[in-house]
XYZ file of N, CA, C and O in Angstrom:
496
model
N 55.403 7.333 -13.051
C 55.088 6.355 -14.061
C 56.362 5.637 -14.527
O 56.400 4.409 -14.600
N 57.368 6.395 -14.831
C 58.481 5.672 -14.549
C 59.570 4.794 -13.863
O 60.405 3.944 -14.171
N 59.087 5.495 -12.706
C 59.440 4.350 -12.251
C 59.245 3.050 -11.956
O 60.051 2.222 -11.533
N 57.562 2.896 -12.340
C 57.048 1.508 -12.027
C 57.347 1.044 -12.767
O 57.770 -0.110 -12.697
N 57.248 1.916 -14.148
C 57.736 0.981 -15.537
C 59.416 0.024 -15.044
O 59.319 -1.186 -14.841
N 60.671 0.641 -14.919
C 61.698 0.438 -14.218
C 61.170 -0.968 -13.526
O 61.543 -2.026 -14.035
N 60.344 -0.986 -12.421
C 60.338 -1.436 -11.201
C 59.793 -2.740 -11.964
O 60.382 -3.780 -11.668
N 58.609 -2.851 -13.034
C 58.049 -3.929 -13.771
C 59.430 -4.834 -14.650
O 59.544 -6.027 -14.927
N 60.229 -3.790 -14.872
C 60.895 -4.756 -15.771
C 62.275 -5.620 -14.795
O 62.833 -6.705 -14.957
N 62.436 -4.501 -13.754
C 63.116 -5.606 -12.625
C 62.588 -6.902 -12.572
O 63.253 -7.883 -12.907
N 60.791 -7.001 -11.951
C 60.564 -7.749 -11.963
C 60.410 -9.051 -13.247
O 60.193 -10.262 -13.212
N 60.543 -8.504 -13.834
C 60.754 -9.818 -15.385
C 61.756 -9.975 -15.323
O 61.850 -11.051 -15.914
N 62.697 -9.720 -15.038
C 64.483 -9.899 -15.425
C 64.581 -10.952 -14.319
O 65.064 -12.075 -14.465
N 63.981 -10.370 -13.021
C 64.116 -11.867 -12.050
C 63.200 -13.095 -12.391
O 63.574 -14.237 -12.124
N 61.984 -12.834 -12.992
C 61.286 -13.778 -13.412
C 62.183 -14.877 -14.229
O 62.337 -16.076 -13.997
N 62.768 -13.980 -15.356
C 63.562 -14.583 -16.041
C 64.080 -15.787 -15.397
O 63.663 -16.929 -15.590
N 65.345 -15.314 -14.351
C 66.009 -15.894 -13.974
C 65.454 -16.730 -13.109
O 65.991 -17.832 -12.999
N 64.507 -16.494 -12.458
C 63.915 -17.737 -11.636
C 63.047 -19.116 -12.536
O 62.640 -20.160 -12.026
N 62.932 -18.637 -14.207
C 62.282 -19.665 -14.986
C 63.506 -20.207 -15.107
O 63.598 -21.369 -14.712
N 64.735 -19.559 -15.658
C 65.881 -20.414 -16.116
C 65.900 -21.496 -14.906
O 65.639 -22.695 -15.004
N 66.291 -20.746 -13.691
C 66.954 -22.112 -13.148
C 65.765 -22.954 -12.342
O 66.266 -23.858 -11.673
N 63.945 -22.866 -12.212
C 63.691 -23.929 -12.600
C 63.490 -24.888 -13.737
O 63.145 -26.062 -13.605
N 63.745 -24.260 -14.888
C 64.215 -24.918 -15.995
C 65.168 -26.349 -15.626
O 65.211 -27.578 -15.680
N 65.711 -25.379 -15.307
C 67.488 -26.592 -15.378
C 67.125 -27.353 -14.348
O 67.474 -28.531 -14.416
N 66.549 -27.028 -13.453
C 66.227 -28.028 -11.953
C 64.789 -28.978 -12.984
O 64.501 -29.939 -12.271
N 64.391 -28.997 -13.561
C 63.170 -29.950 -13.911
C 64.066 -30.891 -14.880
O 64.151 -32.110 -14.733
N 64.927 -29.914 -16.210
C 65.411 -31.412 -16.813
C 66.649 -32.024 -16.349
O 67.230 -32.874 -17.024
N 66.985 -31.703 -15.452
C 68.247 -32.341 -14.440
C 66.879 -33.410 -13.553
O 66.854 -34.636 -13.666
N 66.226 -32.900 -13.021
C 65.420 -33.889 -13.006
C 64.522 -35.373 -13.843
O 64.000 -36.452 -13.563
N 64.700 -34.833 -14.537
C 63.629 -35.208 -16.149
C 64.855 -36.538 -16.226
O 64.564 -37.716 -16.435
N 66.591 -35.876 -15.948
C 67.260 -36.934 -16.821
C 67.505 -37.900 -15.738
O 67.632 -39.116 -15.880
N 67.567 -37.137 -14.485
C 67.632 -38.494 -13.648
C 67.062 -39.816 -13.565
O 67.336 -40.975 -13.255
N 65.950 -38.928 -14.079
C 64.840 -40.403 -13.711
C 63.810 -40.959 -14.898
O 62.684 -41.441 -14.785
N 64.615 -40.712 -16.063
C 64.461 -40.992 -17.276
C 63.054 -40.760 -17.557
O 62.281 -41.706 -17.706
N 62.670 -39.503 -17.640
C 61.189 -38.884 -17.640
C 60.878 -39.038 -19.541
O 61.553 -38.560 -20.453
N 59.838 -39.732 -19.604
C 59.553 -39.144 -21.282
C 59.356 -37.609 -21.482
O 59.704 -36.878 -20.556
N 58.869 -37.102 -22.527
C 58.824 -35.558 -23.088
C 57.633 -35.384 -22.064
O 57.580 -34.563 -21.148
N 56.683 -36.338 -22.414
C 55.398 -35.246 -21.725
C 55.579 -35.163 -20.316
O 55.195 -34.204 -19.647
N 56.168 -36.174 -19.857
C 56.719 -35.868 -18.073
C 57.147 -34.215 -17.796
O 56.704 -33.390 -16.996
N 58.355 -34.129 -18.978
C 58.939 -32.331 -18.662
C 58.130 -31.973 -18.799
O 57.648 -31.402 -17.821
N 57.408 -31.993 -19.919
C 56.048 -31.122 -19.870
C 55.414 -30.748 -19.101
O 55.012 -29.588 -19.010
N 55.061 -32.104 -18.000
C 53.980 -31.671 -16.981
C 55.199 -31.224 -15.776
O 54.808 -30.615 -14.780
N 55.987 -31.403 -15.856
C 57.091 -30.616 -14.800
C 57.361 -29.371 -14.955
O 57.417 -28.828 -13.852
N 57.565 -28.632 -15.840
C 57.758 -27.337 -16.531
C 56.460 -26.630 -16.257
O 56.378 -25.523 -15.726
N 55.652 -27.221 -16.585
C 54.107 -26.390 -16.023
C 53.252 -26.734 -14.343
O 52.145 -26.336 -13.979
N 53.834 -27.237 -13.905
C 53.814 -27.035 -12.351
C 55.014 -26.419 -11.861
O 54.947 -26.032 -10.695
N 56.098 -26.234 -12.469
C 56.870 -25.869 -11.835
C 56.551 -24.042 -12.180
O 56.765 -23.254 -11.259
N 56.168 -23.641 -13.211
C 56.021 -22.486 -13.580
C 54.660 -21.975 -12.978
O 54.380 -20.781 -13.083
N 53.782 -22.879 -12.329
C 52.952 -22.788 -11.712
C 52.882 -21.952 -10.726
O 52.452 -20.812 -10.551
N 53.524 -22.959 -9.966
C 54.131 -22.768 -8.552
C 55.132 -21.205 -8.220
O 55.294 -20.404 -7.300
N 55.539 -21.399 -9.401
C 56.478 -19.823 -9.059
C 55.367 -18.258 -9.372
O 55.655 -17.073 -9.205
N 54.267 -18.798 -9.794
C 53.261 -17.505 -9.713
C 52.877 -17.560 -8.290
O 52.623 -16.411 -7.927
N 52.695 -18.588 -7.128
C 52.578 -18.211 -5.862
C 53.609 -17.405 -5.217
O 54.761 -17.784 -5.425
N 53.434 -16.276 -4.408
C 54.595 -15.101 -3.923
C 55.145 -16.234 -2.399
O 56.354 -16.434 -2.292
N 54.609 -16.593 -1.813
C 54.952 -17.223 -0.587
C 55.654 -18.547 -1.349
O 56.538 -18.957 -0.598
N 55.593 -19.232 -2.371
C 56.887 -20.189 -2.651
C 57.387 -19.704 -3.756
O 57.721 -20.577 -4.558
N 57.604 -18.330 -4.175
C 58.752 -17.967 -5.038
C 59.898 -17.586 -3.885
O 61.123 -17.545 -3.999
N 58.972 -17.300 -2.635
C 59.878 -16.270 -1.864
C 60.911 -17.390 -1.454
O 62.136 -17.294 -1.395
N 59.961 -18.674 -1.137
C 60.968 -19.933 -0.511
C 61.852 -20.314 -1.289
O 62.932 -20.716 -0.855
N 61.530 -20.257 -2.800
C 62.633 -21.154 -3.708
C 63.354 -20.062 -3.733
O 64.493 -20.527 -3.713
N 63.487 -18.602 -3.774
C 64.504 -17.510 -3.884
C 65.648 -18.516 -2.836
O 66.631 -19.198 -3.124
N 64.862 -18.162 -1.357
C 65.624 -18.522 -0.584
C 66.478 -20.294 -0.495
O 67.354 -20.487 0.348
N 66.174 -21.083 -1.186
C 66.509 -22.395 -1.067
C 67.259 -22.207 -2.530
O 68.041 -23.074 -2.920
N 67.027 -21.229 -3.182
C 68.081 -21.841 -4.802
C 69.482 -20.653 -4.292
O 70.606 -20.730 -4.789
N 69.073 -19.583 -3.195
C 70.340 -19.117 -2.886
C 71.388 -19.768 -1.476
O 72.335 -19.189 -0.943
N 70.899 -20.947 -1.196
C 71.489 -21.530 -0.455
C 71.984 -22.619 -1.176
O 73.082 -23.061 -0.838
N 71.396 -23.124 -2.085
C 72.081 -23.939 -2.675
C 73.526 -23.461 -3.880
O 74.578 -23.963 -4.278
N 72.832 -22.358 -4.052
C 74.439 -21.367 -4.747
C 75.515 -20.687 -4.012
O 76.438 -19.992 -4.437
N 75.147 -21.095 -2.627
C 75.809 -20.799 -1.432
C 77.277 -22.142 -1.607
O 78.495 -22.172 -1.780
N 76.006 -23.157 -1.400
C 76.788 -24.658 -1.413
C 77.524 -24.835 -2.347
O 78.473 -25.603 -2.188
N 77.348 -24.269 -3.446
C 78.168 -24.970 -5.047
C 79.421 -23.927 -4.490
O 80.586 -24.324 -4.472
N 79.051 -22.594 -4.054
C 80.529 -21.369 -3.747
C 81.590 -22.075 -3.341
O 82.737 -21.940 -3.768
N 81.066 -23.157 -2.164
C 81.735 -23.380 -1.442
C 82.600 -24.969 -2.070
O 83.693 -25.440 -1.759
N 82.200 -25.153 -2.439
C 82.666 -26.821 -3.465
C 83.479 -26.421 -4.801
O 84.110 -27.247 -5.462
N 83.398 -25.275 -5.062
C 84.214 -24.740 -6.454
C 85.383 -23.846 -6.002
O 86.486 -23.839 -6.550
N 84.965 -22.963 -4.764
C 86.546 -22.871 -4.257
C 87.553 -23.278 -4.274
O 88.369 -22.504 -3.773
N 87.905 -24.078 -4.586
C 89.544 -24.868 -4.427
C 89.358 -24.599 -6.197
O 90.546 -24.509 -6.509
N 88.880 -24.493 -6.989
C 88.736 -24.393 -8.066
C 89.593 -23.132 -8.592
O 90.749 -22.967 -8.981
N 88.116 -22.086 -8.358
C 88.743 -20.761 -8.383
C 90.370 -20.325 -7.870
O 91.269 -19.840 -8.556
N 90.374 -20.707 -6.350
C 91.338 -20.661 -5.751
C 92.942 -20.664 -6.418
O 93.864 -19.906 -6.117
N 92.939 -22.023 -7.642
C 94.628 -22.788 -8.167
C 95.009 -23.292 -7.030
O 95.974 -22.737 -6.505
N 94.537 -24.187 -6.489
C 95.079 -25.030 -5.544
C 96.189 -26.098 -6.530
O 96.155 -26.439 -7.712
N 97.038 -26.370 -5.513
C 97.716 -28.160 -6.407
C 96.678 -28.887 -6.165
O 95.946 -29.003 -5.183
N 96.725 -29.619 -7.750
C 95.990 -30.943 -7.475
C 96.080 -31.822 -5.924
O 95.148 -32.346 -5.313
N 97.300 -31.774 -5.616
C 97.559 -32.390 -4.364
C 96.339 -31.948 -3.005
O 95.581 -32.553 -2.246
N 96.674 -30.744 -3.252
C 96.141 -29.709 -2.093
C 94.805 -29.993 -2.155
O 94.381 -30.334 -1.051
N 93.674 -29.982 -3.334
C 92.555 -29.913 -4.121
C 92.019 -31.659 -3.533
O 90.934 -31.912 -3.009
N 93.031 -32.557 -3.790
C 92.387 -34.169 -3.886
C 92.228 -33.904 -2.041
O 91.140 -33.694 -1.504
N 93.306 -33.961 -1.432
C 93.032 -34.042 -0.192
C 92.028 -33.170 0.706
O 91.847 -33.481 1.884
N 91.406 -32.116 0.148
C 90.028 -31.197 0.834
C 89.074 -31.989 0.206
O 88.151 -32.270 0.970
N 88.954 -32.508 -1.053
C 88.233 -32.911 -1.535
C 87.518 -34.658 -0.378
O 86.531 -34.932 0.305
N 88.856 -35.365 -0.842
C 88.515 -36.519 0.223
C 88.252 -36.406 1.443
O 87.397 -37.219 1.796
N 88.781 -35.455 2.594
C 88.312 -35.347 3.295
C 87.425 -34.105 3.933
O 87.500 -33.515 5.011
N 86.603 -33.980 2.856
C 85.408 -33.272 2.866
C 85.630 -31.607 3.977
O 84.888 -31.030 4.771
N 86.918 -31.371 3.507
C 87.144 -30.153 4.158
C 87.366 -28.753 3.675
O 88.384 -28.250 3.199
N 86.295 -28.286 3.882
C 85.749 -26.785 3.433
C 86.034 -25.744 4.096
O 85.576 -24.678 3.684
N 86.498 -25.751 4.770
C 86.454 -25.008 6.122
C 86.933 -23.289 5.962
O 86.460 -22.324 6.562
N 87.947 -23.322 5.013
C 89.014 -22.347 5.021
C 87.972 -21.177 3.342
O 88.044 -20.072 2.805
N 87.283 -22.274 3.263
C 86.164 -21.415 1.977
C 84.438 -21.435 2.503
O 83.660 -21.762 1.608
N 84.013 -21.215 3.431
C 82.847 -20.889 4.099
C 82.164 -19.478 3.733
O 80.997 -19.242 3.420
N 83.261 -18.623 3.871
C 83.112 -17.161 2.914
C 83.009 -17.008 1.786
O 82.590 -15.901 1.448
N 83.266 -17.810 0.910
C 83.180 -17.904 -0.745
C 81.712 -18.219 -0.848
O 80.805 -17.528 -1.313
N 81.685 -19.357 -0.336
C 79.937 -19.641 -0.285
C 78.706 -18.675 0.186
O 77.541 -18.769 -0.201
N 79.240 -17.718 1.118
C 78.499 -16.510 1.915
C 78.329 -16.003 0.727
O 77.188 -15.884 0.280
N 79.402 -15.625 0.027
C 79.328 -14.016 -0.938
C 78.272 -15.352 -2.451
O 77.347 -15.032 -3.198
N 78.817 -16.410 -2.348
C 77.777 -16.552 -3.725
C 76.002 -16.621 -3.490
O 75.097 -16.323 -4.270
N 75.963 -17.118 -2.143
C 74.720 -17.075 -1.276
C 74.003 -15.381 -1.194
O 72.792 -15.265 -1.383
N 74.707 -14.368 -0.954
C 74.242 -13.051 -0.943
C 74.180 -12.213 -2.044
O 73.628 -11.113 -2.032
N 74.792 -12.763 -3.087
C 74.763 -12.548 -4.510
C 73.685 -13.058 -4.939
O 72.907 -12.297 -5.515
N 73.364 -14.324 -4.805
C 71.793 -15.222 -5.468
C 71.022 -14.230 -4.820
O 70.398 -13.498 -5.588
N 70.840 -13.909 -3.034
C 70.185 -12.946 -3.147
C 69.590 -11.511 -3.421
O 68.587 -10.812 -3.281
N 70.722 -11.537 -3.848
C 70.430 -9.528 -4.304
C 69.637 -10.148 -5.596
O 68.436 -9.877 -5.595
N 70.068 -10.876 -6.618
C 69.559 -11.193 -7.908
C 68.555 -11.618 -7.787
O 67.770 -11.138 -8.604
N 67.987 -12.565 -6.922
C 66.345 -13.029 -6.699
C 65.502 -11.487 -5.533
O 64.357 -11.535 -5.083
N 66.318 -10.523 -5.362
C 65.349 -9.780 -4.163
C 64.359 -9.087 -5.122
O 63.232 -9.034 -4.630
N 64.477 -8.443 -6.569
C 62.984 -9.020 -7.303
C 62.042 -9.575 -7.326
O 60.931 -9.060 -7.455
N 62.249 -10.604 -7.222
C 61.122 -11.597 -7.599
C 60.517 -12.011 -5.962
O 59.491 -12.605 -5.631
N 61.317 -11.585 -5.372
C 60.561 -11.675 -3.608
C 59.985 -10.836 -3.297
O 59.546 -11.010 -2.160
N 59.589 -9.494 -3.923
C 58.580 -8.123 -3.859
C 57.438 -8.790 -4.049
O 57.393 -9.880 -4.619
N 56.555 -8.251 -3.636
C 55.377 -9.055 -3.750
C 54.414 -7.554 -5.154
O 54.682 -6.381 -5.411
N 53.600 -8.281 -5.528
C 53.113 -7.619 -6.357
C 51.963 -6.264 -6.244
O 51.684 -5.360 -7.031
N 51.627 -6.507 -5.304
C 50.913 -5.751 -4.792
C 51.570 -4.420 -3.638
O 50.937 -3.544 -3.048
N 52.676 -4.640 -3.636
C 52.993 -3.549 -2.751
C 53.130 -1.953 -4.015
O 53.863 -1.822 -4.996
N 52.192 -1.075 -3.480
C 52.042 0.320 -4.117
C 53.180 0.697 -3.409
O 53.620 1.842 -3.511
């Protein structure tokens, strides 16, 4: 009995985190495209919709940890203390190359934190 209890509240803690960041993905949306209130509204509730289906929570797990893959890899030179010098020139010429692994570990990190919410509910 305990442990399901345990195992239930995993699953809310990822819930959590999978409302936050479609949260932030709807009004990053909302501001792009200059949505009135009730627009978020109806974005926030399809989007919270949608994450009660197990076959596209499992996809957005997988597509919001590739995209935290991508940011790993664009904030590297960040983390890193590069010179500005060093920093402008990867930057302009769009060269990542030497931080591909930074992006791995933030990519396998999103997934350990979403492998919650990719259990399906029904597994006894």
């Amino acid at each position: 009995m305990q442990a399901a209890i345990e195992e239930r509240k995993d699953e809310e803690n990822a819930g959590c985190i999978l409302q936050t960041e479609c949260t932030i993905v709807v009004v990053l949306t909302g501001l792009l495209y200059d949505w009135p209130w009730w627009e978020y509204a109806i974005g926030l509730f399809v989007a919270y919709l949608l994450l009660n289906i197990h076959f596209l929570r499992v996809i957005y797990c997988i597509a919001a940890s590739f995209v935290w893959g991508v940011i790993g890899v664009a904030l590297s030179p960040y983390l890193f203390d590069e010179s500005d010098w060093e920093m402008t020139a990867r930057i302009l010429a769009d060269d990542y190359s030497d931080y591909w692994w930074m992006g791995l570990i933030f990519a396998l990190v999103s997934l350990i934190l979403h492998a919650p919410a990719m259990k399906s509910r029904f597994n006894f």
